[in-house]
Amino acid sequence: MGKEARVRYPIGEQSFEVLRNRDCLYVDKTRFIETILDSGSKYYFLGRPRRFGKSLFLSTLKCFFQGKRHLFKGLYADTMEWDWSPYPVLYLDLNVGGYYEREHLRQRLDSLLTEWEREYGIESTAGESGTRFETVIRKIYEKTGKGVVILVDEYDKPLVSNLHRKDLFDAFRAELYAIYSNFKSSAEYIQLVFLTGVSRFGHLSIFSGLNNIRDISFDDSFSSVCGISEQELLDNFKEGVSALSVKFGYTCEETLADLKRWYDGYRFSGNGEDMYNPYSLLNVMEVREFRNYWIQSGQARLLLEQLKRFDVNLEEMMNVRCSLNSLEGLDLDNPRPIALLYQTGYLTIKSYNSRAGLYALGIPNKEVEEGFLSYLLPFYSNIRNNDSIPFVYDLIDDFNDGDVDGFMARLTSMFSSVSYDMEMDREQNLHNALLILMKLVGLEVETEYRTSQGSIDLFVKTDRYYYIMELKLDRPATEALAQINDRAYALPFAIDGREVIKIGISFSTKTLTISEWVRG
């Protein structure tokens, strides 16, 4: 009896044609092609975090418009009323390589334009990329008699990669302006334009010049175009779920619960369904280990730069309510941290109040919370990930046992010799550091915990204790403890039965560590 064939999980594969030819697992998203065709719109934009399937969907559109029907056998698109006659397709992939010098974008555009000119027998003309692109679109239309389909993958990558290099940022913006302005000026030659990226950024002609572009990033009807839904998981990953269950000795229900806790929880519209991270899901099925997959491949440094730039309260950011206007666009000259966290996938929609028009945001799942906070911790302290395990267990034990001397000594050592320039002279950054650490070790913690008399800097709960901790920069610890007592911060917890421990802390901005503390 032959060995049973193992499912091929296409980790990192972004080519629909390659995926189908190699008989890899494919979750059918082709019904969304019909939605696009039926809408009558010519211009589309889809914003999603990285590694969520944008490139694969764009590749699917490419094969569809090229008339490669054999690749769609057994899929929804094969049942559509469509003549499958090929259209000319220009696939502008900006997700290739880095953009660290001015010539990098120009070289990439020149390579693509030269390829299209050669493919369609167009005489190459000297001049700027925008002018050449206009000629290519028009000439292809004249040669084929069909409107051109233009697919742009990660249209914003050159800009996102250079948010903090104004010279490159401005140069790339001008270059992209010249390219994207053709979508309006060459409209008579175009069948469809579909762009993907992280965000609908301002100050680009693609959005200011095209007033009829359809942004489907928050559209309920496209909420599941990227990612894996619960039903899609059940329908397509039975073998993988079964293999995980066997390995860990779980029931299928227990395995599904773990998959949901680790990798589910993304929502991309007010009434959309929750989605699993496809990259992480494919990895856990292949590797058969619950790990942080997506977060390790991310670009958290971009967010770190914004945390340095703004006085950000991480706890508020992780549980925020905001309008659609705060999420759907991004001013590249002055990016808002909330929008950036959402668009890069570190925050997601948890609920939507249609009356108020407000979205409640939160961290999607265990992978993002653990991975993101683990990434940030070394920049707020001297703890490195490979040194953290003994520290974590000891700190938990100290808090659970009420060993104030023990955990205060550990917190003091955590800040000593901090070399990163996170500006620990800001009290907010001190709050963030303690919040990150205590969330990572699994303690129930809140910063700026509000009472009727004011807000507690740091409030920690264990089974036996309440810890009320007040922080002062370059001021006596006794002053911090006096504030706890004067404002009766402990009063609301007196009837609970747990012991209340009050701690005043002084943090030195000269030594960048805790200089003294006192227990009340």
PDB file of N, CA and C in Angstrom, residues 310-391:
ATOM      1  N   PHE A 310       6.635  59.670  19.119  1.00  0.00           N
ATOM      2  CA  PHE A 310       5.462  60.179  19.816  1.00  0.00           C
ATOM      3  C   PHE A 310       5.472  59.714  21.267  1.00  0.00           C
ATOM      4  N   ASP A 311       4.743  60.445  22.115  1.00  0.00           N
ATOM      5  CA  ASP A 311       4.594  60.068  23.517  1.00  0.00           C
ATOM      6  C   ASP A 311       3.417  59.104  23.606  1.00  0.00           C
ATOM      7  N   VAL A 312       3.669  57.825  23.301  1.00  0.00           N
ATOM      8  CA  VAL A 312       2.610  56.842  23.103  1.00  0.00           C
ATOM      9  C   VAL A 312       2.356  56.059  24.378  1.00  0.00           C
ATOM     10  N   ASN A 313       1.090  55.942  24.748  1.00  0.00           N
ATOM     11  CA  ASN A 313       0.667  55.069  25.840  1.00  0.00           C
ATOM     12  C   ASN A 313       0.286  53.731  25.216  1.00  0.00           C
ATOM     13  N   LEU A 314       1.120  52.714  25.409  1.00  0.00           N
ATOM     14  CA  LEU A 314       0.902  51.429  24.749  1.00  0.00           C
ATOM     15  C   LEU A 314      -0.406  50.780  25.165  1.00  0.00           C
ATOM     16  N   GLU A 315      -0.743  50.887  26.441  1.00  0.00           N
ATOM     17  CA  GLU A 315      -1.975  50.237  26.899  1.00  0.00           C
ATOM     18  C   GLU A 315      -3.196  50.859  26.239  1.00  0.00           C
ATOM     19  N   GLU A 316      -3.208  52.174  26.144  1.00  0.00           N
ATOM     20  CA  GLU A 316      -4.325  52.835  25.460  1.00  0.00           C
ATOM     21  C   GLU A 316      -4.351  52.466  23.986  1.00  0.00           C
ATOM     22  N   MET A 317      -3.177  52.359  23.381  1.00  0.00           N
ATOM     23  CA  MET A 317      -3.099  52.017  21.965  1.00  0.00           C
ATOM     24  C   MET A 317      -3.638  50.625  21.695  1.00  0.00           C
ATOM     25  N   MET A 318      -3.446  49.719  22.665  1.00  0.00           N
ATOM     26  CA  MET A 318      -3.872  48.337  22.467  1.00  0.00           C
ATOM     27  C   MET A 318      -5.349  48.137  22.755  1.00  0.00           C
ATOM     28  N   ASN A 319      -6.013  49.170  23.236  1.00  0.00           N
ATOM     29  CA  ASN A 319      -7.451  49.099  23.512  1.00  0.00           C
ATOM     30  C   ASN A 319      -8.072  50.454  23.182  1.00  0.00           C
ATOM     31  N   VAL A 320      -8.118  50.773  21.905  1.00  0.00           N
ATOM     32  CA  VAL A 320      -8.501  52.114  21.487  1.00  0.00           C
ATOM     33  C   VAL A 320      -9.793  52.088  20.679  1.00  0.00           C
ATOM     34  N   ARG A 321     -10.523  53.176  20.720  1.00  0.00           N
ATOM     35  CA  ARG A 321     -11.686  53.372  19.860  1.00  0.00           C
ATOM     36  C   ARG A 321     -11.416  54.573  18.956  1.00  0.00           C
ATOM     37  N   CYS A 322     -11.767  54.420  17.680  1.00  0.00           N
ATOM     38  CA  CYS A 322     -11.470  55.495  16.747  1.00  0.00           C
ATOM     39  C   CYS A 322     -12.421  55.427  15.565  1.00  0.00           C
ATOM     40  N   SER A 323     -12.411  56.468  14.760  1.00  0.00           N
ATOM     41  CA  SER A 323     -13.254  56.545  13.578  1.00  0.00           C
ATOM     42  C   SER A 323     -12.564  55.884  12.391  1.00  0.00           C
ATOM     43  N   LEU A 324     -13.350  55.638  11.333  1.00  0.00           N
ATOM     44  CA  LEU A 324     -12.783  55.075  10.110  1.00  0.00           C
ATOM     45  C   LEU A 324     -11.740  56.007   9.524  1.00  0.00           C
ATOM     46  N   ASN A 325     -11.978  57.300   9.648  1.00  0.00           N
ATOM     47  CA  ASN A 325     -11.041  58.280   9.113  1.00  0.00           C
ATOM     48  C   ASN A 325      -9.660  58.151   9.748  1.00  0.00           C
ATOM     49  N   SER A 326      -9.623  57.666  10.983  1.00  0.00           N
ATOM     50  CA  SER A 326      -8.349  57.487  11.671  1.00  0.00           C
ATOM     51  C   SER A 326      -7.589  56.265  11.194  1.00  0.00           C
ATOM     52  N   LEU A 327      -8.297  55.379  10.466  1.00  0.00           N
ATOM     53  CA  LEU A 327      -7.692  54.109  10.067  1.00  0.00           C
ATOM     54  C   LEU A 327      -7.428  53.985   8.581  1.00  0.00           C
ATOM     55  N   GLU A 328      -8.268  54.612   7.747  1.00  0.00           N
ATOM     56  CA  GLU A 328      -8.248  54.269   6.329  1.00  0.00           C
ATOM     57  C   GLU A 328      -7.149  54.963   5.535  1.00  0.00           C
ATOM     58  N   GLY A 329      -6.618  56.046   6.016  1.00  0.00           N
ATOM     59  CA  GLY A 329      -5.555  56.741   5.294  1.00  0.00           C
ATOM     60  C   GLY A 329      -4.376  56.997   6.191  1.00  0.00           C
ATOM     61  N   LEU A 330      -3.278  57.371   5.587  1.00  0.00           N
ATOM     62  CA  LEU A 330      -2.083  57.649   6.380  1.00  0.00           C
ATOM     63  C   LEU A 330      -1.324  58.796   5.745  1.00  0.00           C
ATOM     64  N   ASP A 331      -1.071  59.797   6.545  1.00  0.00           N
ATOM     65  CA  ASP A 331      -0.249  60.919   6.094  1.00  0.00           C
ATOM     66  C   ASP A 331       1.207  60.509   6.274  1.00  0.00           C
ATOM     67  N   LEU A 332       1.886  60.280   5.169  1.00  0.00           N
ATOM     68  CA  LEU A 332       3.257  59.783   5.255  1.00  0.00           C
ATOM     69  C   LEU A 332       4.209  60.793   5.880  1.00  0.00           C
ATOM     70  N   ASP A 333       3.859  62.065   5.824  1.00  0.00           N
ATOM     71  CA  ASP A 333       4.720  63.066   6.440  1.00  0.00           C
ATOM     72  C   ASP A 333       4.584  63.064   7.954  1.00  0.00           C
ATOM     73  N   ASN A 334       3.425  62.591   8.447  1.00  0.00           N
ATOM     74  CA  ASN A 334       3.163  62.600   9.881  1.00  0.00           C
ATOM     75  C   ASN A 334       2.262  61.424  10.235  1.00  0.00           C
ATOM     76  N   PRO A 335       2.777  60.192  10.121  1.00  0.00           N
ATOM     77  CA  PRO A 335       1.944  59.005  10.309  1.00  0.00           C
ATOM     78  C   PRO A 335       1.429  58.873  11.737  1.00  0.00           C
ATOM     79  N   ARG A 336       0.146  58.568  11.871  1.00  0.00           N
ATOM     80  CA  ARG A 336      -0.453  58.369  13.183  1.00  0.00           C
ATOM     81  C   ARG A 336      -0.147  56.963  13.675  1.00  0.00           C
ATOM     82  N   PRO A 337       0.299  56.816  14.920  1.00  0.00           N
ATOM     83  CA  PRO A 337       0.644  55.484  15.419  1.00  0.00           C
ATOM     84  C   PRO A 337      -0.512  54.491  15.352  1.00  0.00           C
ATOM     85  N   ILE A 338      -1.745  54.936  15.651  1.00  0.00           N
ATOM     86  CA  ILE A 338      -2.880  54.012  15.632  1.00  0.00           C
ATOM     87  C   ILE A 338      -3.102  53.467  14.231  1.00  0.00           C
ATOM     88  N   ALA A 339      -3.101  54.353  13.243  1.00  0.00           N
ATOM     89  CA  ALA A 339      -3.291  53.905  11.862  1.00  0.00           C
ATOM     90  C   ALA A 339      -2.179  52.967  11.440  1.00  0.00           C
ATOM     91  N   LEU A 340      -0.956  53.276  11.826  1.00  0.00           N
ATOM     92  CA  LEU A 340       0.180  52.452  11.441  1.00  0.00           C
ATOM     93  C   LEU A 340       0.100  51.076  12.094  1.00  0.00           C
ATOM     94  N   LEU A 341      -0.271  51.022  13.361  1.00  0.00           N
ATOM     95  CA  LEU A 341      -0.419  49.750  14.063  1.00  0.00           C
ATOM     96  C   LEU A 341      -1.520  48.903  13.437  1.00  0.00           C
ATOM     97  N   TYR A 342      -2.613  49.546  13.038  1.00  0.00           N
ATOM     98  CA  TYR A 342      -3.697  48.802  12.400  1.00  0.00           C
ATOM     99  C   TYR A 342      -3.282  48.294  11.025  1.00  0.00           C
ATOM    100  N   GLN A 343      -2.745  49.156  10.218  1.00  0.00           N
ATOM    101  CA  GLN A 343      -2.466  48.805   8.826  1.00  0.00           C
ATOM    102  C   GLN A 343      -1.336  47.794   8.693  1.00  0.00           C
ATOM    103  N   THR A 344      -0.454  47.745   9.673  1.00  0.00           N
ATOM    104  CA  THR A 344       0.623  46.765   9.628  1.00  0.00           C
ATOM    105  C   THR A 344       0.260  45.469  10.349  1.00  0.00           C
ATOM    106  N   GLY A 345      -0.953  45.392  10.939  1.00  0.00           N
ATOM    107  CA  GLY A 345      -1.448  44.134  11.473  1.00  0.00           C
ATOM    108  C   GLY A 345      -1.222  43.891  12.942  1.00  0.00           C
ATOM    109  N   TYR A 346      -0.721  44.887  13.681  1.00  0.00           N
ATOM    110  CA  TYR A 346      -0.497  44.703  15.109  1.00  0.00           C
ATOM    111  C   TYR A 346      -1.744  45.022  15.924  1.00  0.00           C
ATOM    112  N   LEU A 347      -2.653  45.768  15.340  1.00  0.00           N
ATOM    113  CA  LEU A 347      -3.988  45.975  15.892  1.00  0.00           C
ATOM    114  C   LEU A 347      -5.002  45.562  14.837  1.00  0.00           C
ATOM    115  N   THR A 348      -6.199  45.199  15.290  1.00  0.00           N
ATOM    116  CA  THR A 348      -7.257  44.855  14.349  1.00  0.00           C
ATOM    117  C   THR A 348      -8.596  45.300  14.918  1.00  0.00           C
ATOM    118  N   ILE A 349      -9.632  45.225  14.101  1.00  0.00           N
ATOM    119  CA  ILE A 349     -10.970  45.610  14.540  1.00  0.00           C
ATOM    120  C   ILE A 349     -11.545  44.510  15.430  1.00  0.00           C
ATOM    121  N   LYS A 350     -12.004  44.885  16.606  1.00  0.00           N
ATOM    122  CA  LYS A 350     -12.640  43.941  17.519  1.00  0.00           C
ATOM    123  C   LYS A 350     -14.159  44.067  17.496  1.00  0.00           C
ATOM    124  N   SER A 351     -14.649  45.284  17.329  1.00  0.00           N
ATOM    125  CA  SER A 351     -16.092  45.499  17.239  1.00  0.00           C
ATOM    126  C   SER A 351     -16.341  46.851  16.584  1.00  0.00           C
ATOM    127  N   TYR A 352     -17.584  47.055  16.184  1.00  0.00           N
ATOM    128  CA  TYR A 352     -17.947  48.298  15.500  1.00  0.00           C
ATOM    129  C   TYR A 352     -19.277  48.795  16.007  1.00  0.00           C
ATOM    130  N   ASN A 353     -19.309  50.053  16.422  1.00  0.00           N
ATOM    131  CA  ASN A 353     -20.544  50.712  16.850  1.00  0.00           C
ATOM    132  C   ASN A 353     -21.031  51.574  15.695  1.00  0.00           C
ATOM    133  N   SER A 354     -22.037  51.089  14.972  1.00  0.00           N
ATOM    134  CA  SER A 354     -22.493  51.792  13.770  1.00  0.00           C
ATOM    135  C   SER A 354     -23.135  53.125  14.099  1.00  0.00           C
ATOM    136  N   ARG A 355     -23.780  53.229  15.252  1.00  0.00           N
ATOM    137  CA  ARG A 355     -24.411  54.500  15.623  1.00  0.00           C
ATOM    138  C   ARG A 355     -23.381  55.592  15.851  1.00  0.00           C
ATOM    139  N   ALA A 356     -22.355  55.230  16.585  1.00  0.00           N
ATOM    140  CA  ALA A 356     -21.309  56.210  16.889  1.00  0.00           C
ATOM    141  C   ALA A 356     -20.278  56.293  15.775  1.00  0.00           C
ATOM    142  N   GLY A 357     -20.264  55.293  14.889  1.00  0.00           N
ATOM    143  CA  GLY A 357     -19.265  55.259  13.835  1.00  0.00           C
ATOM    144  C   GLY A 357     -17.863  55.018  14.369  1.00  0.00           C
ATOM    145  N   LEU A 358     -17.770  54.244  15.455  1.00  0.00           N
ATOM    146  CA  LEU A 358     -16.481  54.009  16.109  1.00  0.00           C
ATOM    147  C   LEU A 358     -16.088  52.542  16.048  1.00  0.00           C
ATOM    148  N   TYR A 359     -14.812  52.321  15.794  1.00  0.00           N
ATOM    149  CA  TYR A 359     -14.232  50.980  15.777  1.00  0.00           C
ATOM    150  C   TYR A 359     -13.453  50.772  17.069  1.00  0.00           C
ATOM    151  N   ALA A 360     -13.673  49.631  17.724  1.00  0.00           N
ATOM    152  CA  ALA A 360     -12.851  49.243  18.868  1.00  0.00           C
ATOM    153  C   ALA A 360     -11.721  48.363  18.348  1.00  0.00           C
ATOM    154  N   LEU A 361     -10.494  48.742  18.660  1.00  0.00           N
ATOM    155  CA  LEU A 361      -9.326  47.999  18.184  1.00  0.00           C
ATOM    156  C   LEU A 361      -8.673  47.229  19.323  1.00  0.00           C
ATOM    157  N   GLY A 362      -7.976  46.181  18.956  1.00  0.00           N
ATOM    158  CA  GLY A 362      -7.234  45.412  19.940  1.00  0.00           C
ATOM    159  C   GLY A 362      -6.204  44.539  19.257  1.00  0.00           C
ATOM    160  N   ILE A 363      -5.348  43.915  20.047  1.00  0.00           N
ATOM    161  CA  ILE A 363      -4.361  42.971  19.508  1.00  0.00           C
ATOM    162  C   ILE A 363      -5.095  41.728  19.041  1.00  0.00           C
ATOM    163  N   PRO A 364      -4.780  41.217  17.846  1.00  0.00           N
ATOM    164  CA  PRO A 364      -5.570  40.114  17.280  1.00  0.00           C
ATOM    165  C   PRO A 364      -5.492  38.810  18.058  1.00  0.00           C
ATOM    166  N   ASN A 365      -4.291  38.399  18.478  1.00  0.00           N
ATOM    167  CA  ASN A 365      -4.155  37.048  18.996  1.00  0.00           C
ATOM    168  C   ASN A 365      -2.870  36.906  19.810  1.00  0.00           C
ATOM    169  N   LYS A 366      -2.655  35.687  20.290  1.00  0.00           N
ATOM    170  CA  LYS A 366      -1.496  35.383  21.138  1.00  0.00           C
ATOM    171  C   LYS A 366      -0.178  35.612  20.402  1.00  0.00           C
ATOM    172  N   GLU A 367      -0.121  35.224  19.138  1.00  0.00           N
ATOM    173  CA  GLU A 367       1.117  35.380  18.379  1.00  0.00           C
ATOM    174  C   GLU A 367       1.553  36.841  18.321  1.00  0.00           C
ATOM    175  N   VAL A 368       0.617  37.715  18.019  1.00  0.00           N
ATOM    176  CA  VAL A 368       0.958  39.131  17.877  1.00  0.00           C
ATOM    177  C   VAL A 368       1.300  39.739  19.229  1.00  0.00           C
ATOM    178  N   GLU A 369       0.522  39.417  20.251  1.00  0.00           N
ATOM    179  CA  GLU A 369       0.785  40.007  21.562  1.00  0.00           C
ATOM    180  C   GLU A 369       2.153  39.585  22.081  1.00  0.00           C
ATOM    181  N   GLU A 370       2.419  38.292  22.074  1.00  0.00           N
ATOM    182  CA  GLU A 370       3.707  37.816  22.581  1.00  0.00           C
ATOM    183  C   GLU A 370       4.863  38.312  21.724  1.00  0.00           C
ATOM    184  N   GLY A 371       4.708  38.183  20.420  1.00  0.00           N
ATOM    185  CA  GLY A 371       5.802  38.538  19.525  1.00  0.00           C
ATOM    186  C   GLY A 371       6.111  40.013  19.526  1.00  0.00           C
ATOM    187  N   PHE A 372       5.078  40.828  19.476  1.00  0.00           N
ATOM    188  CA  PHE A 372       5.275  42.273  19.425  1.00  0.00           C
ATOM    189  C   PHE A 372       5.894  42.789  20.719  1.00  0.00           C
ATOM    190  N   LEU A 373       5.354  42.337  21.857  1.00  0.00           N
ATOM    191  CA  LEU A 373       5.874  42.804  23.134  1.00  0.00           C
ATOM    192  C   LEU A 373       7.290  42.284  23.375  1.00  0.00           C
ATOM    193  N   SER A 374       7.556  41.043  22.938  1.00  0.00           N
ATOM    194  CA  SER A 374       8.914  40.503  23.078  1.00  0.00           C
ATOM    195  C   SER A 374       9.903  41.305  22.254  1.00  0.00           C
ATOM    196  N   TYR A 375       9.448  41.757  21.075  1.00  0.00           N
ATOM    197  CA  TYR A 375      10.320  42.563  20.222  1.00  0.00           C
ATOM    198  C   TYR A 375      10.622  43.908  20.880  1.00  0.00           C
ATOM    199  N   LEU A 376       9.622  44.497  21.515  1.00  0.00           N
ATOM    200  CA  LEU A 376       9.797  45.824  22.092  1.00  0.00           C
ATOM    201  C   LEU A 376      10.620  45.822  23.378  1.00  0.00           C
ATOM    202  N   LEU A 377      10.501  44.761  24.162  1.00  0.00           N
ATOM    203  CA  LEU A 377      11.097  44.772  25.501  1.00  0.00           C
ATOM    204  C   LEU A 377      12.579  45.133  25.523  1.00  0.00           C
ATOM    205  N   PRO A 378      13.427  44.556  24.648  1.00  0.00           N
ATOM    206  CA  PRO A 378      14.852  44.901  24.716  1.00  0.00           C
ATOM    207  C   PRO A 378      15.157  46.369  24.467  1.00  0.00           C
ATOM    208  N   PHE A 379      14.229  47.090  23.821  1.00  0.00           N
ATOM    209  CA  PHE A 379      14.480  48.495  23.543  1.00  0.00           C
ATOM    210  C   PHE A 379      14.091  49.393  24.714  1.00  0.00           C
ATOM    211  N   TYR A 380      13.340  48.831  25.663  1.00  0.00           N
ATOM    212  CA  TYR A 380      12.978  49.569  26.867  1.00  0.00           C
ATOM    213  C   TYR A 380      13.798  49.123  28.080  1.00  0.00           C
ATOM    214  N   SER A 381      14.579  48.068  27.949  1.00  0.00           N
ATOM    215  CA  SER A 381      15.284  47.515  29.102  1.00  0.00           C
ATOM    216  C   SER A 381      16.577  46.857  28.623  1.00  0.00           C
ATOM    217  N   ASN A 382      17.302  46.261  29.573  1.00  0.00           N
ATOM    218  CA  ASN A 382      18.510  45.539  29.189  1.00  0.00           C
ATOM    219  C   ASN A 382      18.268  44.043  29.087  1.00  0.00           C
ATOM    220  N   ILE A 383      17.006  43.635  29.034  1.00  0.00           N
ATOM    221  CA  ILE A 383      16.664  42.215  28.923  1.00  0.00           C
ATOM    222  C   ILE A 383      16.611  41.828  27.457  1.00  0.00           C
ATOM    223  N   ARG A 384      17.323  40.779  27.102  1.00  0.00           N
ATOM    224  CA  ARG A 384      17.285  40.247  25.753  1.00  0.00           C
ATOM    225  C   ARG A 384      16.472  38.967  25.770  1.00  0.00           C
ATOM    226  N   ASN A 385      15.846  38.651  24.642  1.00  0.00           N
ATOM    227  CA  ASN A 385      14.929  37.515  24.598  1.00  0.00           C
ATOM    228  C   ASN A 385      15.568  36.214  25.089  1.00  0.00           C
ATOM    229  N   ASN A 386      16.829  36.000  24.758  1.00  0.00           N
ATOM    230  CA  ASN A 386      17.461  34.741  25.145  1.00  0.00           C
ATOM    231  C   ASN A 386      17.839  34.707  26.630  1.00  0.00           C
ATOM    232  N   ASP A 387      17.721  35.866  27.306  1.00  0.00           N
ATOM    233  CA  ASP A 387      18.020  35.909  28.742  1.00  0.00           C
ATOM    234  C   ASP A 387      16.755  35.960  29.590  1.00  0.00           C
ATOM    235  N   SER A 388      15.603  35.985  28.955  1.00  0.00           N
ATOM    236  CA  SER A 388      14.395  36.388  29.663  1.00  0.00           C
ATOM    237  C   SER A 388      13.719  35.267  30.434  1.00  0.00           C
ATOM    238  N   ILE A 389      13.934  33.986  30.073  1.00  0.00           N
ATOM    239  CA  ILE A 389      13.131  32.914  30.671  1.00  0.00           C
ATOM    240  C   ILE A 389      13.342  32.789  32.179  1.00  0.00           C
ATOM    241  N   PRO A 390      14.596  32.692  32.670  1.00  0.00           N
ATOM    242  CA  PRO A 390      14.754  32.625  34.132  1.00  0.00           C
ATOM    243  C   PRO A 390      14.218  33.877  34.824  1.00  0.00           C
ATOM    244  N   PHE A 391      14.467  35.029  34.218  1.00  0.00           N
ATOM    245  CA  PHE A 391      13.988  36.294  34.781  1.00  0.00           C
ATOM    246  C   PHE A 391      12.470  36.273  34.911  1.00  0.00           C
TER     247      PHE A 391
END
